[in-house]
Amino acid sequence: MQVCVFENAAQVGKAAATLIAAQLIEKPDSVLGLATGSSPVPCYKNLIEMNRQGVVDFSRMTSYNLDEYVGIPEDHVCSYHRFMNDELFDHVNVNKANTHVPSGLAEDLDAVAAAYDEDIVKAGGIDLQLLGIGRNGHIGFNEPGDKFIPGCHVVELTQSTIEANTRFFDSEADVPRKAISLGISSIMNARKVVLIATGADKAEAVRLSVKGAVDPQVQASILRTHPNVIFLLDKAAASQL
Ligand code: F6R
């Protein structure tokens, strides 16, 4: 595991974008695993600029997002489908047919989850997985528990996650209670993992992931067993290391 500490979140974003750009330059038809939330926003802004400058080409890549809320329409202002369009896909030369975000609206979500995993395997697996980390150590929406769940699945969000994500909604009551998330095996099968953590509210989760035991109560701790993982941290997120 490699841990890189930067002065601030802007630098972390630039570093993450640089790694993704390098991936796409080396292998233009890469399969990217993408994340939503606040952490990757500076990274996506940098990628948009690199695409505008002709440095990064998205036309041949395929992407699979980590997760989506259950029960909100794809065009809902808080949906992760909408987030990806607003923050990245609408601004780069991506073929949207090659971008995937799991559906949180289907009647049979277990079937959606199984098909999502199969699609990733058929696409050749994820070359580079971008991750954020929850205050409780979650990756994707794999919440603290007594085991690591391997495949894509429906998750009951914990109170900590609901509170953390209330900032995107009008009120806590509006935050969906369930999500569909890639499982830990799909994340661990990625050939390279890039985790972004910025801000002091991530410091404890980062410390437990980097220095604690591998423990499903801190789902990100499993990344320590990944052969090619890099944590990109700002000083605040690294403050307990
Ligand atoms: C988002 C995701 C989550 C977030 C995490 C951190 O697709 O899977 O694990 O990465 O909740 O969220 P932010 O970056 O908003 O602090």
PDB file of C-alpha atoms and ligand atoms in Angstrom:
ATOM      1  CA  MET A   1       0.000   0.000   0.000  1.00  0.00           C
ATOM      2  CA  GLN A   2       1.266   3.440  -0.896  1.00  0.00           C
ATOM      3  CA  VAL A   3       0.179   6.524   1.036  1.00  0.00           C
ATOM      4  CA  CYS A   4       0.794  10.005  -0.453  1.00  0.00           C
ATOM      5  CA  VAL A   5       0.073  13.111   1.595  1.00  0.00           C
ATOM      6  CA  PHE A   6      -0.546  16.452  -0.112  1.00  0.00           C
ATOM      7  CA  GLU A   7      -0.957  19.941   1.272  1.00  0.00           C
ATOM      8  CA  ASN A   8      -4.614  20.316   0.288  1.00  0.00           C
ATOM      9  CA  ALA A   9      -7.629  18.821  -1.481  1.00  0.00           C
ATOM     10  CA  ALA A  10      -6.882  20.635  -4.745  1.00  0.00           C
ATOM     11  CA  GLN A  11      -3.522  18.870  -4.996  1.00  0.00           C
ATOM     12  CA  VAL A  12      -5.143  15.532  -4.142  1.00  0.00           C
ATOM     13  CA  GLY A  13      -7.615  16.099  -6.984  1.00  0.00           C
ATOM     14  CA  LYS A  14      -4.821  16.884  -9.415  1.00  0.00           C
ATOM     15  CA  ALA A  15      -2.847  13.818  -8.357  1.00  0.00           C
ATOM     16  CA  ALA A  16      -5.878  11.527  -8.772  1.00  0.00           C
ATOM     17  CA  ALA A  17      -6.640  13.024 -12.185  1.00  0.00           C
ATOM     18  CA  THR A  18      -3.009  12.506 -13.193  1.00  0.00           C
ATOM     19  CA  LEU A  19      -3.201   8.803 -12.320  1.00  0.00           C
ATOM     20  CA  ILE A  20      -6.457   8.386 -14.254  1.00  0.00           C
ATOM     21  CA  ALA A  21      -5.007  10.323 -17.191  1.00  0.00           C
ATOM     22  CA  ALA A  22      -1.919   8.090 -17.181  1.00  0.00           C
ATOM     23  CA  GLN A  23      -4.184   5.033 -17.169  1.00  0.00           C
ATOM     24  CA  LEU A  24      -6.148   6.309 -20.185  1.00  0.00           C
ATOM     25  CA  ILE A  25      -3.009   7.368 -22.061  1.00  0.00           C
ATOM     26  CA  GLU A  26      -1.443   3.946 -21.577  1.00  0.00           C
ATOM     27  CA  LYS A  27      -4.662   2.031 -22.238  1.00  0.00           C
ATOM     28  CA  PRO A  28      -7.315   4.170 -23.974  1.00  0.00           C
ATOM     29  CA  ASP A  29      -9.934   1.403 -23.709  1.00  0.00           C
ATOM     30  CA  SER A  30      -9.494   1.080 -19.948  1.00  0.00           C
ATOM     31  CA  VAL A  31     -12.348   0.043 -17.693  1.00  0.00           C
ATOM     32  CA  LEU A  32     -12.611   2.641 -14.937  1.00  0.00           C
ATOM     33  CA  GLY A  33     -14.455   2.189 -11.654  1.00  0.00           C
ATOM     34  CA  LEU A  34     -15.777   5.614 -10.673  1.00  0.00           C
ATOM     35  CA  ALA A  35     -17.046   7.182  -7.458  1.00  0.00           C
ATOM     36  CA  THR A  36     -19.401  10.004  -6.547  1.00  0.00           C
ATOM     37  CA  GLY A  37     -19.558  12.280  -3.485  1.00  0.00           C
ATOM     38  CA  SER A  38     -17.455  15.345  -2.704  1.00  0.00           C
ATOM     39  CA  SER A  39     -14.030  13.664  -2.760  1.00  0.00           C
ATOM     40  CA  PRO A  40     -13.665  13.040  -6.524  1.00  0.00           C
ATOM     41  CA  VAL A  41     -15.061  16.416  -7.639  1.00  0.00           C
ATOM     42  CA  PRO A  42     -11.657  18.192  -7.888  1.00  0.00           C
ATOM     43  CA  CYS A  43     -10.297  15.145  -9.725  1.00  0.00           C
ATOM     44  CA  TYR A  44     -13.149  15.261 -12.259  1.00  0.00           C
ATOM     45  CA  LYS A  45     -12.653  19.024 -12.753  1.00  0.00           C
ATOM     46  CA  ASN A  46      -8.998  18.371 -13.616  1.00  0.00           C
ATOM     47  CA  LEU A  47      -9.946  15.559 -15.992  1.00  0.00           C
ATOM     48  CA  ILE A  48     -12.432  17.826 -17.773  1.00  0.00           C
ATOM     49  CA  GLU A  49      -9.671  20.397 -18.265  1.00  0.00           C
ATOM     50  CA  MET A  50      -7.185  17.753 -19.469  1.00  0.00           C
ATOM     51  CA  ASN A  51      -9.810  16.493 -21.911  1.00  0.00           C
ATOM     52  CA  ARG A  52     -10.410  20.046 -23.158  1.00  0.00           C
ATOM     53  CA  GLN A  53      -6.666  20.435 -23.692  1.00  0.00           C
ATOM     54  CA  GLY A  54      -6.519  17.172 -25.639  1.00  0.00           C
ATOM     55  CA  VAL A  55      -4.365  15.370 -23.067  1.00  0.00           C
ATOM     56  CA  VAL A  56      -6.934  12.718 -22.078  1.00  0.00           C
ATOM     57  CA  ASP A  57      -9.307  10.934 -24.415  1.00  0.00           C
ATOM     58  CA  PHE A  58     -12.442   9.349 -22.941  1.00  0.00           C
ATOM     59  CA  SER A  59     -13.890   8.100 -26.219  1.00  0.00           C
ATOM     60  CA  ARG A  60     -12.781   4.481 -25.832  1.00  0.00           C
ATOM     61  CA  MET A  61     -13.054   3.987 -22.077  1.00  0.00           C
ATOM     62  CA  THR A  62     -15.785   2.108 -20.262  1.00  0.00           C
ATOM     63  CA  SER A  63     -16.861   3.000 -16.736  1.00  0.00           C
ATOM     64  CA  TYR A  64     -18.769   1.360 -13.922  1.00  0.00           C
ATOM     65  CA  ASN A  65     -19.833   3.477 -10.973  1.00  0.00           C
ATOM     66  CA  LEU A  66     -19.713   2.119  -7.477  1.00  0.00           C
ATOM     67  CA  ASP A  67     -23.246   2.745  -6.350  1.00  0.00           C
ATOM     68  CA  GLU A  68     -26.633   4.403  -6.545  1.00  0.00           C
ATOM     69  CA  TYR A  69     -29.406   5.179  -4.096  1.00  0.00           C
ATOM     70  CA  VAL A  70     -32.443   2.917  -4.172  1.00  0.00           C
ATOM     71  CA  GLY A  71     -35.746   4.508  -5.095  1.00  0.00           C
ATOM     72  CA  ILE A  72     -34.802   7.827  -6.657  1.00  0.00           C
ATOM     73  CA  PRO A  73     -35.143   8.465 -10.394  1.00  0.00           C
ATOM     74  CA  GLU A  74     -32.027   8.755 -12.560  1.00  0.00           C
ATOM     75  CA  ASP A  75     -32.711  12.451 -13.252  1.00  0.00           C
ATOM     76  CA  HIS A  76     -33.251  13.280  -9.534  1.00  0.00           C
ATOM     77  CA  VAL A  77     -30.936  16.093  -8.509  1.00  0.00           C
ATOM     78  CA  CYS A  78     -29.271  13.804  -5.912  1.00  0.00           C
ATOM     79  CA  SER A  79     -29.015  10.638  -8.009  1.00  0.00           C
ATOM     80  CA  TYR A  80     -25.551   9.353  -8.813  1.00  0.00           C
ATOM     81  CA  HIS A  81     -26.558   8.997 -12.474  1.00  0.00           C
ATOM     82  CA  ARG A  82     -27.182  12.735 -12.509  1.00  0.00           C
ATOM     83  CA  PHE A  83     -24.012  13.455 -10.497  1.00  0.00           C
ATOM     84  CA  MET A  84     -21.809  11.670 -13.021  1.00  0.00           C
ATOM     85  CA  ASN A  85     -23.392  13.512 -15.945  1.00  0.00           C
ATOM     86  CA  ASP A  86     -23.116  16.885 -14.201  1.00  0.00           C
ATOM     87  CA  GLU A  87     -19.609  16.440 -12.793  1.00  0.00           C
ATOM     88  CA  LEU A  88     -17.893  14.540 -15.615  1.00  0.00           C
ATOM     89  CA  PHE A  89     -19.676  12.816 -18.482  1.00  0.00           C
ATOM     90  CA  ASP A  90     -21.463  15.883 -19.910  1.00  0.00           C
ATOM     91  CA  HIS A  91     -18.144  17.695 -20.192  1.00  0.00           C
ATOM     92  CA  VAL A  92     -15.816  15.127 -21.790  1.00  0.00           C
ATOM     93  CA  ASN A  93     -15.798  13.148 -25.051  1.00  0.00           C
ATOM     94  CA  VAL A  94     -17.192  10.020 -23.467  1.00  0.00           C
ATOM     95  CA  ASN A  95     -19.504   7.616 -25.258  1.00  0.00           C
ATOM     96  CA  LYS A  96     -22.339   7.544 -22.715  1.00  0.00           C
ATOM     97  CA  ALA A  97     -23.353   4.079 -23.878  1.00  0.00           C
ATOM     98  CA  ASN A  98     -20.100   2.885 -22.294  1.00  0.00           C
ATOM     99  CA  THR A  99     -20.829   4.442 -18.893  1.00  0.00           C
ATOM    100  CA  HIS A 100     -22.693   2.466 -16.262  1.00  0.00           C
ATOM    101  CA  VAL A 101     -24.289   3.341 -12.948  1.00  0.00           C
ATOM    102  CA  PRO A 102     -26.347   0.627 -11.251  1.00  0.00           C
ATOM    103  CA  SER A 103     -30.097   1.178 -11.347  1.00  0.00           C
ATOM    104  CA  GLY A 104     -31.688   1.771  -7.978  1.00  0.00           C
ATOM    105  CA  LEU A 105     -35.165   1.743  -9.463  1.00  0.00           C
ATOM    106  CA  ALA A 106     -35.593  -1.755 -10.897  1.00  0.00           C
ATOM    107  CA  GLU A 107     -38.155  -4.052  -9.294  1.00  0.00           C
ATOM    108  CA  ASP A 108     -35.659  -6.884  -8.966  1.00  0.00           C
ATOM    109  CA  LEU A 109     -32.584  -5.182  -7.537  1.00  0.00           C
ATOM    110  CA  ASP A 110     -30.867  -8.497  -6.790  1.00  0.00           C
ATOM    111  CA  ALA A 111     -31.028  -9.313 -10.518  1.00  0.00           C
ATOM    112  CA  VAL A 112     -29.645  -5.861 -11.337  1.00  0.00           C
ATOM    113  CA  ALA A 113     -26.797  -6.448  -8.878  1.00  0.00           C
ATOM    114  CA  ALA A 114     -25.910  -9.873 -10.305  1.00  0.00           C
ATOM    115  CA  ALA A 115     -26.012  -8.541 -13.883  1.00  0.00           C
ATOM    116  CA  TYR A 116     -23.794  -5.580 -12.917  1.00  0.00           C
ATOM    117  CA  ASP A 117     -21.083  -7.904 -11.598  1.00  0.00           C
ATOM    118  CA  GLU A 118     -21.347 -10.091 -14.716  1.00  0.00           C
ATOM    119  CA  ASP A 119     -21.064  -7.053 -16.999  1.00  0.00           C
ATOM    120  CA  ILE A 120     -17.860  -5.954 -15.280  1.00  0.00           C
ATOM    121  CA  VAL A 121     -16.345  -9.404 -15.738  1.00  0.00           C
ATOM    122  CA  LYS A 122     -17.433  -9.456 -19.412  1.00  0.00           C
ATOM    123  CA  ALA A 123     -15.827  -6.026 -19.904  1.00  0.00           C
ATOM    124  CA  GLY A 124     -12.535  -7.534 -18.729  1.00  0.00           C
ATOM    125  CA  GLY A 125     -12.602  -6.330 -15.118  1.00  0.00           C
ATOM    126  CA  ILE A 126     -11.803  -2.908 -13.714  1.00  0.00           C
ATOM    127  CA  ASP A 127      -8.367  -1.513 -14.586  1.00  0.00           C
ATOM    128  CA  LEU A 128      -8.464   1.405 -12.165  1.00  0.00           C
ATOM    129  CA  GLN A 129     -10.949   1.820  -9.321  1.00  0.00           C
ATOM    130  CA  LEU A 130     -11.361   5.315  -7.874  1.00  0.00           C
ATOM    131  CA  LEU A 131     -12.696   5.368  -4.305  1.00  0.00           C
ATOM    132  CA  GLY A 132     -13.688   7.821  -1.614  1.00  0.00           C
ATOM    133  CA  ILE A 133     -14.035   6.682   1.979  1.00  0.00           C
ATOM    134  CA  GLY A 134     -16.897   7.192   4.412  1.00  0.00           C
ATOM    135  CA  ARG A 135     -16.368   8.609   7.907  1.00  0.00           C
ATOM    136  CA  ASN A 136     -17.194   5.098   9.077  1.00  0.00           C
ATOM    137  CA  GLY A 137     -14.631   3.542   6.730  1.00  0.00           C
ATOM    138  CA  HIS A 138     -17.090   2.444   4.068  1.00  0.00           C
ATOM    139  CA  ILE A 139     -15.994   2.064   0.449  1.00  0.00           C
ATOM    140  CA  GLY A 140     -18.749   2.130  -2.112  1.00  0.00           C
ATOM    141  CA  PHE A 141     -21.695   1.689   0.225  1.00  0.00           C
ATOM    142  CA  ASN A 142     -20.145  -1.330   1.940  1.00  0.00           C
ATOM    143  CA  GLU A 143     -21.086  -0.346   5.464  1.00  0.00           C
ATOM    144  CA  PRO A 144     -19.420  -1.569   8.691  1.00  0.00           C
ATOM    145  CA  GLY A 145     -20.561  -5.089   9.523  1.00  0.00           C
ATOM    146  CA  ASP A 146     -19.442  -8.539  10.548  1.00  0.00           C
ATOM    147  CA  LYS A 147     -18.297  -9.559   7.067  1.00  0.00           C
ATOM    148  CA  PHE A 148     -17.057  -8.344   3.714  1.00  0.00           C
ATOM    149  CA  ILE A 149     -19.805  -8.890   1.135  1.00  0.00           C
ATOM    150  CA  PRO A 150     -18.208  -9.980  -2.151  1.00  0.00           C
ATOM    151  CA  GLY A 151     -20.732  -9.089  -4.862  1.00  0.00           C
ATOM    152  CA  CYS A 152     -22.902  -6.151  -5.854  1.00  0.00           C
ATOM    153  CA  HIS A 153     -25.805  -5.975  -3.419  1.00  0.00           C
ATOM    154  CA  VAL A 154     -28.509  -3.867  -1.823  1.00  0.00           C
ATOM    155  CA  VAL A 155     -27.354  -2.106   1.347  1.00  0.00           C
ATOM    156  CA  GLU A 156     -29.159  -0.567   4.308  1.00  0.00           C
ATOM    157  CA  LEU A 157     -27.335   2.709   4.869  1.00  0.00           C
ATOM    158  CA  THR A 158     -26.102   3.351   8.401  1.00  0.00           C
ATOM    159  CA  GLN A 159     -27.133   6.404  10.408  1.00  0.00           C
ATOM    160  CA  SER A 160     -23.585   7.792  10.024  1.00  0.00           C
ATOM    161  CA  THR A 161     -23.854   7.658   6.217  1.00  0.00           C
ATOM    162  CA  ILE A 162     -27.386   9.084   6.215  1.00  0.00           C
ATOM    163  CA  GLU A 163     -26.190  11.998   8.368  1.00  0.00           C
ATOM    164  CA  ALA A 164     -23.068  12.541   6.229  1.00  0.00           C
ATOM    165  CA  ASN A 165     -25.123  12.599   3.021  1.00  0.00           C
ATOM    166  CA  THR A 166     -27.916  14.834   4.350  1.00  0.00           C
ATOM    167  CA  ARG A 167     -25.905  17.790   3.021  1.00  0.00           C
ATOM    168  CA  PHE A 168     -26.883  16.806  -0.521  1.00  0.00           C
ATOM    169  CA  PHE A 169     -30.633  16.620   0.270  1.00  0.00           C
ATOM    170  CA  ASP A 170     -33.227  19.081   1.633  1.00  0.00           C
ATOM    171  CA  SER A 171     -33.445  17.198   4.930  1.00  0.00           C
ATOM    172  CA  GLU A 172     -32.313  13.982   6.616  1.00  0.00           C
ATOM    173  CA  ALA A 173     -35.752  12.495   6.011  1.00  0.00           C
ATOM    174  CA  ASP A 174     -35.185  12.801   2.244  1.00  0.00           C
ATOM    175  CA  VAL A 175     -31.986  10.711   2.228  1.00  0.00           C
ATOM    176  CA  PRO A 176     -32.763   7.253   0.814  1.00  0.00           C
ATOM    177  CA  ARG A 177     -32.273   4.487   3.396  1.00  0.00           C
ATOM    178  CA  LYS A 178     -30.999   1.947   0.881  1.00  0.00           C
ATOM    179  CA  ALA A 179     -28.461   1.857  -1.915  1.00  0.00           C
ATOM    180  CA  ILE A 180     -27.122  -0.642  -4.418  1.00  0.00           C
ATOM    181  CA  SER A 181     -23.352  -1.002  -4.205  1.00  0.00           C
ATOM    182  CA  LEU A 182     -20.494  -2.870  -5.786  1.00  0.00           C
ATOM    183  CA  GLY A 183     -19.223  -5.470  -3.334  1.00  0.00           C
ATOM    184  CA  ILE A 184     -15.766  -5.861  -1.871  1.00  0.00           C
ATOM    185  CA  SER A 185     -14.580  -8.559  -4.307  1.00  0.00           C
ATOM    186  CA  SER A 186     -15.413  -6.433  -7.321  1.00  0.00           C
ATOM    187  CA  ILE A 187     -13.427  -3.562  -5.789  1.00  0.00           C
ATOM    188  CA  MET A 188     -10.548  -5.838  -4.756  1.00  0.00           C
ATOM    189  CA  ASN A 189     -10.445  -7.404  -8.248  1.00  0.00           C
ATOM    190  CA  ALA A 190      -9.570  -4.019  -9.754  1.00  0.00           C
ATOM    191  CA  ARG A 191      -6.010  -4.052 -11.044  1.00  0.00           C
ATOM    192  CA  LYS A 192      -5.274  -0.681  -9.425  1.00  0.00           C
ATOM    193  CA  VAL A 193      -7.106   1.153  -6.635  1.00  0.00           C
ATOM    194  CA  VAL A 194      -6.839   4.907  -6.022  1.00  0.00           C
ATOM    195  CA  LEU A 195      -8.491   6.115  -2.813  1.00  0.00           C
ATOM    196  CA  ILE A 196      -9.034   9.819  -2.175  1.00  0.00           C
ATOM    197  CA  ALA A 197      -9.581  11.158   1.349  1.00  0.00           C
ATOM    198  CA  THR A 198      -9.662  14.831   2.241  1.00  0.00           C
ATOM    199  CA  GLY A 199     -10.681  16.654   5.398  1.00  0.00           C
ATOM    200  CA  ALA A 200     -10.304  16.020   9.104  1.00  0.00           C
ATOM    201  CA  ASP A 201     -13.588  14.097   9.309  1.00  0.00           C
ATOM    202  CA  LYS A 202     -11.886  11.279   7.358  1.00  0.00           C
ATOM    203  CA  ALA A 203      -8.777  11.130   9.581  1.00  0.00           C
ATOM    204  CA  GLU A 204     -10.014   8.365  11.897  1.00  0.00           C
ATOM    205  CA  ALA A 205     -11.289   6.162   9.062  1.00  0.00           C
ATOM    206  CA  VAL A 206      -7.958   6.639   7.271  1.00  0.00           C
ATOM    207  CA  ARG A 207      -5.961   5.735  10.396  1.00  0.00           C
ATOM    208  CA  LEU A 208      -8.029   2.610  11.045  1.00  0.00           C
ATOM    209  CA  SER A 209      -7.753   1.568   7.384  1.00  0.00           C
ATOM    210  CA  VAL A 210      -4.010   2.109   7.148  1.00  0.00           C
ATOM    211  CA  LYS A 211      -2.898   1.086  10.642  1.00  0.00           C
ATOM    212  CA  GLY A 212      -5.680  -0.966  12.226  1.00  0.00           C
ATOM    213  CA  ALA A 213      -6.542  -4.614  11.745  1.00  0.00           C
ATOM    214  CA  VAL A 214      -8.204  -5.841   8.564  1.00  0.00           C
ATOM    215  CA  ASP A 215     -11.726  -5.744   9.949  1.00  0.00           C
ATOM    216  CA  PRO A 216     -15.158  -5.591   8.269  1.00  0.00           C
ATOM    217  CA  GLN A 217     -16.109  -2.940  10.836  1.00  0.00           C
ATOM    218  CA  VAL A 218     -13.786  -0.712   8.760  1.00  0.00           C
ATOM    219  CA  GLN A 219     -14.436  -1.971   5.248  1.00  0.00           C
ATOM    220  CA  ALA A 220     -11.590   0.054   3.682  1.00  0.00           C
ATOM    221  CA  SER A 221      -9.089  -1.885   5.816  1.00  0.00           C
ATOM    222  CA  ILE A 222      -9.342  -4.763   3.307  1.00  0.00           C
ATOM    223  CA  LEU A 223      -7.486  -2.559   0.815  1.00  0.00           C
ATOM    224  CA  ARG A 224      -4.292  -3.238   2.770  1.00  0.00           C
ATOM    225  CA  THR A 225      -4.312  -6.690   1.208  1.00  0.00           C
ATOM    226  CA  HIS A 226      -4.586  -5.285  -2.345  1.00  0.00           C
ATOM    227  CA  PRO A 227      -1.332  -5.522  -4.326  1.00  0.00           C
ATOM    228  CA  ASN A 228      -1.664  -2.139  -6.056  1.00  0.00           C
ATOM    229  CA  VAL A 229      -3.415   0.472  -3.939  1.00  0.00           C
ATOM    230  CA  ILE A 230      -2.575   4.112  -3.385  1.00  0.00           C
ATOM    231  CA  PHE A 231      -4.168   6.447  -0.825  1.00  0.00           C
ATOM    232  CA  LEU A 232      -4.097  10.129  -1.852  1.00  0.00           C
ATOM    233  CA  LEU A 233      -4.644  12.209   1.289  1.00  0.00           C
ATOM    234  CA  ASP A 234      -4.592  15.846   2.236  1.00  0.00           C
ATOM    235  CA  LYS A 235      -2.847  16.812   5.472  1.00  0.00           C
ATOM    236  CA  ALA A 236      -6.119  16.881   7.426  1.00  0.00           C
ATOM    237  CA  ALA A 237      -7.123  13.352   6.390  1.00  0.00           C
ATOM    238  CA  ALA A 238      -3.591  12.139   7.199  1.00  0.00           C
ATOM    239  CA  SER A 239      -3.468  13.912  10.568  1.00  0.00           C
ATOM    240  CA  GLN A 240      -3.888  10.716  12.648  1.00  0.00           C
ATOM    241  CA  LEU A 241      -1.262   8.670  10.819  1.00  0.00           C
TER     242      LEU A 241
HETATM  243  C1  F6R B   1     -19.603   7.273  -3.550  1.00  0.00           C
HETATM  244  C2  F6R B   1     -19.217   6.253  -2.583  1.00  0.00           C
HETATM  245  C3  F6R B   1     -18.929   6.572  -1.166  1.00  0.00           C
HETATM  246  C4  F6R B   1     -18.180   7.886  -0.971  1.00  0.00           C
HETATM  247  C5  F6R B   1     -17.960   8.165   0.513  1.00  0.00           C
HETATM  248  C6  F6R B   1     -17.280   9.489   0.737  1.00  0.00           C
HETATM  249  O1  F6R B   1     -19.803   6.709  -4.831  1.00  0.00           O
HETATM  250  O2  F6R B   1     -19.163   5.132  -2.949  1.00  0.00           O
HETATM  251  O3  F6R B   1     -18.185   5.533  -0.602  1.00  0.00           O
HETATM  252  O4  F6R B   1     -16.948   7.816  -1.641  1.00  0.00           O
HETATM  253  O5  F6R B   1     -19.196   8.180   1.171  1.00  0.00           O
HETATM  254  O6  F6R B   1     -18.126  10.516   0.314  1.00  0.00           O
HETATM  255  P1  F6R B   1     -17.600  12.012   0.210  1.00  0.00           P
HETATM  256  O7  F6R B   1     -16.559  12.024  -0.838  1.00  0.00           O
HETATM  257  O8  F6R B   1     -18.820  12.808  -0.208  1.00  0.00           O
HETATM  258  O9  F6R B   1     -17.088  12.375   1.551  1.00  0.00           O
END
